[in-house]
Tab-separated table of C-alpha atoms and ligand atoms in Angstrom:
chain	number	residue	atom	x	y	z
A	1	UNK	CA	10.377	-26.644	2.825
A	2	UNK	CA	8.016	-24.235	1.917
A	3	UNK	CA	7.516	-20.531	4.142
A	4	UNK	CA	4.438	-21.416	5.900
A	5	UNK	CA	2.032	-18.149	6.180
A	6	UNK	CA	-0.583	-17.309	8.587
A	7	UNK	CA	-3.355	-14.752	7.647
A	8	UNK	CA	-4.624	-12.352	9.781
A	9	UNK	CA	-7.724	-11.137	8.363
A	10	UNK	CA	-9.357	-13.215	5.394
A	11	UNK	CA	-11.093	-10.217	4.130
A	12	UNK	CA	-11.027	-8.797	0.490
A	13	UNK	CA	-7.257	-7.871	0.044
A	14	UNK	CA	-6.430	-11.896	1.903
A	15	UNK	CA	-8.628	-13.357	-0.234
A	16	UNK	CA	-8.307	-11.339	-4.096
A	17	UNK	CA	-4.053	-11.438	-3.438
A	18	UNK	CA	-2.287	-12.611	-0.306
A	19	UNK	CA	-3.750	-16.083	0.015
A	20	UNK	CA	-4.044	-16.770	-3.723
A	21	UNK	CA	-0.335	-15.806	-4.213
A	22	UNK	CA	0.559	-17.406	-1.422
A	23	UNK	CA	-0.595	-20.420	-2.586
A	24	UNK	CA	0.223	-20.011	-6.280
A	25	UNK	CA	3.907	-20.152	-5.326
A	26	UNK	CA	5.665	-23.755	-4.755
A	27	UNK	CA	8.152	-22.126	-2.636
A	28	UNK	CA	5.437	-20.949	-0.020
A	29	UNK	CA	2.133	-22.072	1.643
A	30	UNK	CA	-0.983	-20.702	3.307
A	31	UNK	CA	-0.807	-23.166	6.873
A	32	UNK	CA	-3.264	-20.956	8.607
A	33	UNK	CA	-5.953	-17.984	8.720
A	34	UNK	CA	-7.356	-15.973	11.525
A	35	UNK	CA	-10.393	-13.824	11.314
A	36	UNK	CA	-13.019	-12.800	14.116
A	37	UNK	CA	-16.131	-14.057	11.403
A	38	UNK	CA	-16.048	-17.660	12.283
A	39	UNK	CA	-17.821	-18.416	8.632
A	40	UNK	CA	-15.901	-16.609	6.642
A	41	UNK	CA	-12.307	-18.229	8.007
A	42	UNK	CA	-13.723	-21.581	7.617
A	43	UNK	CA	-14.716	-21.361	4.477
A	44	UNK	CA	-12.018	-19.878	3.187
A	45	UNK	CA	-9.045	-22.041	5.549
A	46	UNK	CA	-11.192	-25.194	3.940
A	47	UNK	CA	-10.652	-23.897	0.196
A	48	UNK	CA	-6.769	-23.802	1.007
A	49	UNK	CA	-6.409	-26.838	3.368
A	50	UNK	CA	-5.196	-24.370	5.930
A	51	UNK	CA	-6.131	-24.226	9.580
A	52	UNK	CA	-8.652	-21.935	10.856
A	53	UNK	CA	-8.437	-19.387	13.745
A	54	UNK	CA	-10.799	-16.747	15.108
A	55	UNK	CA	-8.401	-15.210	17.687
A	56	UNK	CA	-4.938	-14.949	15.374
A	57	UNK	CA	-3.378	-14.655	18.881
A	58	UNK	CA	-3.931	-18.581	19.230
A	59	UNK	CA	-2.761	-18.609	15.463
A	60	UNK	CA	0.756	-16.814	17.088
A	61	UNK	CA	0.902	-19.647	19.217
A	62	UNK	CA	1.259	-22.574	16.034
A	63	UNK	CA	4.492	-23.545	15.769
A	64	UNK	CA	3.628	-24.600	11.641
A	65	UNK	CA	3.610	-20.643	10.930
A	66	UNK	CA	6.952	-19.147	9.929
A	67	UNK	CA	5.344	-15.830	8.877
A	68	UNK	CA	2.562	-14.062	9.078
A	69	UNK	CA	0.394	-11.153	6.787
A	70	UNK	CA	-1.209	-8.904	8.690
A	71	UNK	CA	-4.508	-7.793	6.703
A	72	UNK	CA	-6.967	-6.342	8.586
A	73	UNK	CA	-8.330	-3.048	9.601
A	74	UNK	CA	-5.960	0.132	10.028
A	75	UNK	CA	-5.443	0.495	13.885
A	76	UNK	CA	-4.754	-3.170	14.519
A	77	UNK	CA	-1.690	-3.247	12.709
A	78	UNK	CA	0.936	-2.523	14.628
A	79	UNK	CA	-0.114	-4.077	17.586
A	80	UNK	CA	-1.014	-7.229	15.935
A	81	UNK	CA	2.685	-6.868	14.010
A	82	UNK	CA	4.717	-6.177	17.086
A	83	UNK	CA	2.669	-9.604	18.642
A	84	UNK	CA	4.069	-11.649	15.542
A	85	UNK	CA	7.393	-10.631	15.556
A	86	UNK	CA	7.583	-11.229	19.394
A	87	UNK	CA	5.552	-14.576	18.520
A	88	UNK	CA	9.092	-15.273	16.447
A	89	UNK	CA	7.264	-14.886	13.379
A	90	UNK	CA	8.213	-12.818	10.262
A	91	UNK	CA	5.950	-10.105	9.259
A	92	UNK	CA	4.517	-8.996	6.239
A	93	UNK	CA	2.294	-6.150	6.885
A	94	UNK	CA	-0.310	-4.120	4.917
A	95	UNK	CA	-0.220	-0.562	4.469
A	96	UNK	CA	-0.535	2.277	6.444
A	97	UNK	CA	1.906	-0.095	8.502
A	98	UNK	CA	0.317	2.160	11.525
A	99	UNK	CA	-1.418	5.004	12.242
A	100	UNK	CA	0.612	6.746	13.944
A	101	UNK	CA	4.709	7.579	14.174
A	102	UNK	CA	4.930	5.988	17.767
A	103	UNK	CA	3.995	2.902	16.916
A	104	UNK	CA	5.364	2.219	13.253
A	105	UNK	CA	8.503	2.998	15.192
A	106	UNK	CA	7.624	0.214	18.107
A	107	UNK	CA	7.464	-2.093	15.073
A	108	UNK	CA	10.748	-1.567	13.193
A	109	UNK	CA	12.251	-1.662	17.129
A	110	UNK	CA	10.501	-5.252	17.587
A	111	UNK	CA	11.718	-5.818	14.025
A	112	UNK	CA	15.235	-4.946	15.027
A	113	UNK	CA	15.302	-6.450	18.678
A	114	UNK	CA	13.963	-9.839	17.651
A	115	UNK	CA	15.683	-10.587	14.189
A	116	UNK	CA	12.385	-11.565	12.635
A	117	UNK	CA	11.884	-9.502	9.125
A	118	UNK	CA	9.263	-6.738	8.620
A	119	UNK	CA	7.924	-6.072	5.528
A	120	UNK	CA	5.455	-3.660	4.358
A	121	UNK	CA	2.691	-4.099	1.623
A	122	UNK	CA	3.463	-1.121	-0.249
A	123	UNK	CA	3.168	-3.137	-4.011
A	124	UNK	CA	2.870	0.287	-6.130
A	125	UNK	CA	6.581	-0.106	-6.720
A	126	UNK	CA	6.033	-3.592	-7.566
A	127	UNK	CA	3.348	-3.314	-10.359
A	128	UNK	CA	5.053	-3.152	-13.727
A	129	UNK	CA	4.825	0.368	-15.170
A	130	UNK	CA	6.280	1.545	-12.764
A	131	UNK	CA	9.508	-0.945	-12.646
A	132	UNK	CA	9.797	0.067	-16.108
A	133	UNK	CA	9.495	4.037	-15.324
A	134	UNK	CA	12.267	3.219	-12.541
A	135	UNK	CA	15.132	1.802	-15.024
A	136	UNK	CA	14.072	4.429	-17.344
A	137	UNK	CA	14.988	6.943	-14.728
A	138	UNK	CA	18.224	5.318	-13.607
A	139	UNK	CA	19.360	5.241	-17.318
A	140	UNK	CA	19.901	9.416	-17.102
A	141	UNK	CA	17.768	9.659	-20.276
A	142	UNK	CA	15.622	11.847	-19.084
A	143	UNK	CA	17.984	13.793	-16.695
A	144	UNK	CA	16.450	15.084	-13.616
A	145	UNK	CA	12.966	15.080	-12.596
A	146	UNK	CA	11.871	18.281	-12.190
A	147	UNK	CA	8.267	18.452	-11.083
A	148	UNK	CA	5.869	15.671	-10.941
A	149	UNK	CA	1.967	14.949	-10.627
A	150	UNK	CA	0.072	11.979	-9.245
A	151	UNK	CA	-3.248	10.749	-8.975
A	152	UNK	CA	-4.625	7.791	-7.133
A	153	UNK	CA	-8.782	8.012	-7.300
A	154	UNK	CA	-11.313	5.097	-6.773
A	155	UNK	CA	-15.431	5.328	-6.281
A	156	UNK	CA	-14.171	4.308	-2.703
A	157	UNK	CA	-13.732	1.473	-0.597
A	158	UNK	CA	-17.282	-0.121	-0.240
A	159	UNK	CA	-17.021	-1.335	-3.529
A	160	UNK	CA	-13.758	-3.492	-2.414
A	161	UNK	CA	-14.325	-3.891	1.233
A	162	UNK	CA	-15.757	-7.305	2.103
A	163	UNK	CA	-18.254	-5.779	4.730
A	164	UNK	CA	-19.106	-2.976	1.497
A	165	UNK	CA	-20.392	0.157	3.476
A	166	UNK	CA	-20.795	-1.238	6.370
A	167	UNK	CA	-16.999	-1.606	6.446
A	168	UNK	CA	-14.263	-0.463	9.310
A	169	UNK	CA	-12.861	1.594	6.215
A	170	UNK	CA	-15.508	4.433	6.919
A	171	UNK	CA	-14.957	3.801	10.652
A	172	UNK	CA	-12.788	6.156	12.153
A	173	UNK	CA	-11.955	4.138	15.065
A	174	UNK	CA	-10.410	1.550	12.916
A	175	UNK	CA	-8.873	3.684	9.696
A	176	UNK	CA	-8.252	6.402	11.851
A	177	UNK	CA	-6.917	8.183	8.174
A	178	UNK	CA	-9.247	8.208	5.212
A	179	UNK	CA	-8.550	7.906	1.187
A	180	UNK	CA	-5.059	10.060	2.745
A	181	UNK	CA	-3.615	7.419	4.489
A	182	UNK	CA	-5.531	4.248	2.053
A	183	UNK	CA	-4.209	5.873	-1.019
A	184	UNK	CA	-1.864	8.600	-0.235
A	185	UNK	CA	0.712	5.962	1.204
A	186	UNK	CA	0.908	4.181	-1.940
A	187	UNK	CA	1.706	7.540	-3.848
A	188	UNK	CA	3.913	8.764	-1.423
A	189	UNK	CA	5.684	5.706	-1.421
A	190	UNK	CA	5.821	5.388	-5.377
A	191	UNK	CA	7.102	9.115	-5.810
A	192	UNK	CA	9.733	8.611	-2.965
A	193	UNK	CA	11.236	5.300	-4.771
A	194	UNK	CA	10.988	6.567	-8.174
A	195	UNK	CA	12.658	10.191	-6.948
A	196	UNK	CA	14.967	8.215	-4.974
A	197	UNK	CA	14.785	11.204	-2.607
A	198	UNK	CA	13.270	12.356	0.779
A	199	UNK	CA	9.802	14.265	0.963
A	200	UNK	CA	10.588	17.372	2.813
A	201	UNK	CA	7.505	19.904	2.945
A	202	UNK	CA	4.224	19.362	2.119
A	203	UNK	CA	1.037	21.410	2.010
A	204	UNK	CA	-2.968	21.298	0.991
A	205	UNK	CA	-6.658	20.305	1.225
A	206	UNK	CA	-7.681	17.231	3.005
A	207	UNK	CA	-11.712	17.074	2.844
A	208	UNK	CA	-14.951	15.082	3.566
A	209	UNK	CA	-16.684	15.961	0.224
A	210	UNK	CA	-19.671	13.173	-0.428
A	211	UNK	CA	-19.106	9.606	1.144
A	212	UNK	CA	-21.749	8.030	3.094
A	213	UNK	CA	-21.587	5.122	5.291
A	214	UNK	CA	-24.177	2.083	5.063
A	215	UNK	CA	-26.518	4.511	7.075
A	216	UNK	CA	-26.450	7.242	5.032
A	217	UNK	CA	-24.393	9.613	6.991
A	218	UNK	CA	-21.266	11.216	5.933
A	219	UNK	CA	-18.422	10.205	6.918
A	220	UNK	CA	-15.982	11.245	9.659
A	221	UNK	CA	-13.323	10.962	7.655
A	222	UNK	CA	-11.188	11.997	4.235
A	223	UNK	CA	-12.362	11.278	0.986
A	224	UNK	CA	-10.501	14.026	-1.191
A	225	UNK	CA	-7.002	15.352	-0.518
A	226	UNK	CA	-5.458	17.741	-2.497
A	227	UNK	CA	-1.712	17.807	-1.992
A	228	UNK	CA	1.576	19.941	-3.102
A	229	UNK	CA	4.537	18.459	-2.255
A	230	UNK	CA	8.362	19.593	-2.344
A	231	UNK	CA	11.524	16.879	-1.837
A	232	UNK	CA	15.196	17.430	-0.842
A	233	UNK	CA	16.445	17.517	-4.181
A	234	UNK	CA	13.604	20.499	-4.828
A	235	UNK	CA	11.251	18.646	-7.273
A	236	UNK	CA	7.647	20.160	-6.369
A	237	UNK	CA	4.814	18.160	-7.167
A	238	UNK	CA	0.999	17.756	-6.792
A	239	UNK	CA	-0.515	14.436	-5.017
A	240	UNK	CA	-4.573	14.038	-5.452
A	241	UNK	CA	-6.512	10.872	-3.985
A	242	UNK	CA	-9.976	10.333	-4.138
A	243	UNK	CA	-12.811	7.981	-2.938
A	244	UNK	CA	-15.703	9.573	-4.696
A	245	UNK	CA	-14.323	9.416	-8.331
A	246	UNK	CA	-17.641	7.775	-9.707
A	247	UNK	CA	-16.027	7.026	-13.085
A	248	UNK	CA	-13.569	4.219	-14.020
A	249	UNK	CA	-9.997	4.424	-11.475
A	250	UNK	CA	-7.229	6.476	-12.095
A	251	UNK	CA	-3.504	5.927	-11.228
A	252	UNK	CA	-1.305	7.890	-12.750
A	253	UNK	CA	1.973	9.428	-12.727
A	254	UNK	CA	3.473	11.999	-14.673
A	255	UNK	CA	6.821	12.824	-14.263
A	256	UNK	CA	8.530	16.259	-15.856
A	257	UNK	CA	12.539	15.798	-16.562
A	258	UNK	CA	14.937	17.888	-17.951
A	259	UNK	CA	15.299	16.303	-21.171
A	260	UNK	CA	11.425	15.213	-21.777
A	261	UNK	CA	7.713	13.666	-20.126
A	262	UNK	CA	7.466	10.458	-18.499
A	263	UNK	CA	3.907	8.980	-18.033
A	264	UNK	CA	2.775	6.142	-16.328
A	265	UNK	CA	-0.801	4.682	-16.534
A	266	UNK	CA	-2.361	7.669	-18.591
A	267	UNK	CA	-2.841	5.317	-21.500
A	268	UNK	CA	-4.692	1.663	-21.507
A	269	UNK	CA	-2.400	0.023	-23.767
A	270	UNK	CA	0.931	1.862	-23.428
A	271	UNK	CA	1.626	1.839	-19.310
A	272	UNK	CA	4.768	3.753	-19.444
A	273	UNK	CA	5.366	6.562	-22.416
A	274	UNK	CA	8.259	9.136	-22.925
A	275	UNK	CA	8.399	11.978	-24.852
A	276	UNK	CA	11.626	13.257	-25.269
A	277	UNK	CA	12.298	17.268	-25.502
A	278	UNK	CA	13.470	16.467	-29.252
A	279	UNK	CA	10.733	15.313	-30.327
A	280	UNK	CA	11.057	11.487	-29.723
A	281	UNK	CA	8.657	8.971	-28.808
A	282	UNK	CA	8.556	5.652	-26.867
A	283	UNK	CA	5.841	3.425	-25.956
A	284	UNK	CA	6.198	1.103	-23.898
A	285	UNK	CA	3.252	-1.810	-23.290
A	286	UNK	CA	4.369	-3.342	-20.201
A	287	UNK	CA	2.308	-5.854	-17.641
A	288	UNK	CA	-0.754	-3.959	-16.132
A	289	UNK	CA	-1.510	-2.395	-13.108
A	290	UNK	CA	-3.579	-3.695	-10.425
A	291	UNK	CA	-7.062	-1.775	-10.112
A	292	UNK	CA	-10.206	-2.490	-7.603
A	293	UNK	CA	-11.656	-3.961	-10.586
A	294	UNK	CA	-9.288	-5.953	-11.814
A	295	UNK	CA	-6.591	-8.091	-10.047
A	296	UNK	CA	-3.272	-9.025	-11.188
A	297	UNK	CA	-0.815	-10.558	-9.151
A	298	UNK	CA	1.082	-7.898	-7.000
A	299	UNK	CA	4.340	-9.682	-6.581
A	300	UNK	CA	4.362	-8.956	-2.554
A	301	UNK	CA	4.220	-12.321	-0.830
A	302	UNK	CA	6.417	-13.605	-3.992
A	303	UNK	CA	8.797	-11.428	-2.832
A	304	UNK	CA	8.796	-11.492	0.856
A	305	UNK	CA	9.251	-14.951	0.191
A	306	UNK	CA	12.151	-14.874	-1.668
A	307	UNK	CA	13.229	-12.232	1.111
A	308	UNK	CA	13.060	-14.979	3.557
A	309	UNK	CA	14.447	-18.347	1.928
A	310	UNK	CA	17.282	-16.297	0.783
A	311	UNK	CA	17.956	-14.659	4.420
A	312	UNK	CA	17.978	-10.951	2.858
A	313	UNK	CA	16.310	-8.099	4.689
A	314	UNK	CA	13.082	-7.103	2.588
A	315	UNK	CA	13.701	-4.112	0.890
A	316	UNK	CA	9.994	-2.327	1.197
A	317	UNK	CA	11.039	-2.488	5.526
A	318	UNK	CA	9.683	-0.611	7.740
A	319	UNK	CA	11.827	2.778	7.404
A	320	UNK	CA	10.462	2.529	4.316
A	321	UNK	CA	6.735	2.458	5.940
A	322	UNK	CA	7.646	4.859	8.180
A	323	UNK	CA	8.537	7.781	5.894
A	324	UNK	CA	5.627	7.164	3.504
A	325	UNK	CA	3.389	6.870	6.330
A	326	UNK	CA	5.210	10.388	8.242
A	327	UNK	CA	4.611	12.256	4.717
A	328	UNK	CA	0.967	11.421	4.791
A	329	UNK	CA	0.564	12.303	8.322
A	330	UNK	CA	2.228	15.456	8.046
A	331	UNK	CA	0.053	16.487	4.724
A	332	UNK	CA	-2.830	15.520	7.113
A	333	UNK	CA	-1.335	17.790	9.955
A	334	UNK	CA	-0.165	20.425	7.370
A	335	UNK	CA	-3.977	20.463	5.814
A	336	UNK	CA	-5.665	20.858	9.860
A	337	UNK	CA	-3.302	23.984	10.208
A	338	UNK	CA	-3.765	25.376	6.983
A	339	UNK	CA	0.286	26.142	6.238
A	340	UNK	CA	2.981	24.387	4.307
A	341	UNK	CA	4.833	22.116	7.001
A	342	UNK	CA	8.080	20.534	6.837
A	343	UNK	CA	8.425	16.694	6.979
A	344	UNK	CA	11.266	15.620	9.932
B	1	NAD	N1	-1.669	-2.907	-0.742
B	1	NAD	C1	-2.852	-2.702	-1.287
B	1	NAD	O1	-2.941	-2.380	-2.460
B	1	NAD	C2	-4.090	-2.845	-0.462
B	1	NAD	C3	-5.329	-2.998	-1.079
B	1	NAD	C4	-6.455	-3.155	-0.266
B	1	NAD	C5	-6.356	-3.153	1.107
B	1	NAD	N2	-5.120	-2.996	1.682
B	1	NAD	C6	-4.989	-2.962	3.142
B	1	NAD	O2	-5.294	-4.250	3.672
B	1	NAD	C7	-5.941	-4.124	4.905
B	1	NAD	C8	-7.254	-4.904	4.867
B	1	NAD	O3	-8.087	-4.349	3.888
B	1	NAD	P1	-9.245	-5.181	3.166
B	1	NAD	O4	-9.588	-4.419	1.959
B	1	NAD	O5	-8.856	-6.595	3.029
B	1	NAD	O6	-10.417	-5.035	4.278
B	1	NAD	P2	-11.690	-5.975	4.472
B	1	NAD	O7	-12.645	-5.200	5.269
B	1	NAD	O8	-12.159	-6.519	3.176
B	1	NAD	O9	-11.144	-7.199	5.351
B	1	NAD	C9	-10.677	-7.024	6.650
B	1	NAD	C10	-10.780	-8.353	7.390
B	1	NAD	O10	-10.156	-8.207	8.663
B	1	NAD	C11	-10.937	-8.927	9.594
B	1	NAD	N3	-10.667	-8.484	10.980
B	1	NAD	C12	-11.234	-7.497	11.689
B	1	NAD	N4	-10.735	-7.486	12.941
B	1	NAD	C13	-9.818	-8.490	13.011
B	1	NAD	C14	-8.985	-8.995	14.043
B	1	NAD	N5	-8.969	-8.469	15.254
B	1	NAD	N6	-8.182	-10.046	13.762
B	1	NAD	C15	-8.177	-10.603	12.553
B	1	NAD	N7	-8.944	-10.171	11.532
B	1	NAD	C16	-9.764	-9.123	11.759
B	1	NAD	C17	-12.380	-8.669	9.152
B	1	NAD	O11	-13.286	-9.610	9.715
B	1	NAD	C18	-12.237	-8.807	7.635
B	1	NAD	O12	-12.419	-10.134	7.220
B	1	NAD	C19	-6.123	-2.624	5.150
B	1	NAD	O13	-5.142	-2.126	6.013
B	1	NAD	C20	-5.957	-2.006	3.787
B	1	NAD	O14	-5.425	-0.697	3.847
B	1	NAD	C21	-4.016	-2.860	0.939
């Protein structure tokens, strides 16, 4: 029997990946969506034969929902997380898995005291360069990283959103965290898997520069952030994110090693190239990386899925979550009090 999902939130990340993936894959099935706009869950629970909702606690309630994905704005995810997993539901939930320490840790402590799984969407360490730039790492090749910088910059959110500039993404009430927690996670995430070590101080500029909502006004929260970051292992490394890079998207990583250069995503065809210290060269063309633009499948329900039937605790959990998310917040807290601040 297929894992039967429930939705929360049928907006633009539910509909371009979760439900499509979802329902792609024989071994799972989209049984039910919940979304406050009563037109938009219809329509989109009638393209997929699934039931609709408008209040996903009544969707908690269905006994035909094994798991649940918990897409919608910011602040309402761990609340809406912690319902699931006391609903006896599995939980697959998108990043930041919270806004705040306190309650990311409420939700690994449902997690924990109810058995269900928690998962968290963090797919950069899905998306095939950087697989690739992960067994390239574990082969010693390269020896040790040494320093490393990353990029993650978009024209912003309204382009994606499915509310455009009208959307909760430039509300602070509901993203609490701007292009710092949207992107930052994902590159916080990514360097902590590929290092395979701990964040442990972090410093820099975290700025309102030039986004305006739908009326014009800027917003009241962070569309640059310019970070320096320094691990356990000491590999230093710059972080920059963006939401008003008005040119095509950029996600990159470039990794400096002991022995030679790793790059990921700095060239269209080759997603992964080395340059070794001696003078060799590999390219590597590899399956591309998801951009705003264009959509590729991201792997995450796929695997959740397979985390599931299989009983095996999902690997991206919520510690996981938790110390991507607690290296973004403190880069936010480091940037408000203008000093380098170590990560606990
Ligand atoms: N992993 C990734 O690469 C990735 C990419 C994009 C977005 N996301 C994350 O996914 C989440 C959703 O982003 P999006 O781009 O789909 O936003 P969106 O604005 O396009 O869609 C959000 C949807 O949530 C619905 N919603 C609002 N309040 C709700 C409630 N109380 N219950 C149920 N639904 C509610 C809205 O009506 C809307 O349909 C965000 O947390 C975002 O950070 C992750």
């Amino acid at each position: 029997m297929p894992v039967r999902y429930g939705i929360i939130g049928c907006g633009a990340i539910a509909q371009r990946r979760h439900i499509p993936e979802c329902a792609a894959n024989p071994a799972s099935k989209v049984a039910a969506i919940a979304d406050p706009v009563k037109e938009r869950v219809d329509a989109i629970a009638a393209k997929y034969g699934a039931k609709a909702y408008t209040d996903y606690k009544d969707m908690l309630k269905d006994p035909n929902v094994d798991a649940v994905v918990v897409c919608g704005p910011n602040t309402l995810h761990a609340s809406q997380s912690i319902e699931a997993l006391n609903a006896g539901k599995h939980v697959l939930c998108e990043k930041p898995m919270a806004t705040t320490r306190a309650d990311a840790q409420a939700m690994i402590d449902t997690a924990n005291k109810t058995g269900k799984y928690l998962m968290i969407g963090l797919n950069q360490r899905l998306m095939p360069p950087h697989v690739r730039a992960k067994e390239i790492l574990a082969s010693g090749k390269l020896g040790k990283v040494l320093a490393f910088r990353t990029a993650f910059k978009h024209p912003g959110p309204e382009g994606w959103a499915i509310e455009g500039a009208k959307s909760w993404f430039f509300k602070k009430g509901q993203a609490s965290m701007g292009v710092t927690g949207d992107l930052g996670v994902h590159k916080a995430d990514l360097l902590r898997w590929l290092l395979g070590q701990e964040f442990t101080e972090v410093g820099g500029f975290v700025s309102t520069l030039d986004k305006k909502d739908q009326h014009g006004d800027l917003i009241d929260i962070d569309d640059n952030a310019y970070l320096t970051f320094k691990t356990a292992g000491g590999v230093i490394g710059s972080m920059i994110l963006s939401w008003t890079n008005y040119g095509a998207e950029e996600n990159y990583t470039v990794l400096y090693c002991e022995k030679g250069v790793l790059s990921l995503g700095t060239d269209p065809v080759y997603g992964v190239i080395v340059n070794y210290r001696n003078g060799d060269k590999e390219m590597h063309k590899v399956g591309e990386m998801s951009t705003n633009e264009k959509q590729v499948p991201s792997g995450v329900i796929d695997l959740f899925t397979k985390s599931i039937e299989s009983k095996t605790p999902p690997e991206i959990d919520g510690i996981e979550g938790y110390r991507s998310l607690d290296a973004i917040l403190t880069a936010m807290e480091a940037a408000v009090a203008g000093k380098i601040t170590k990560i606990a």
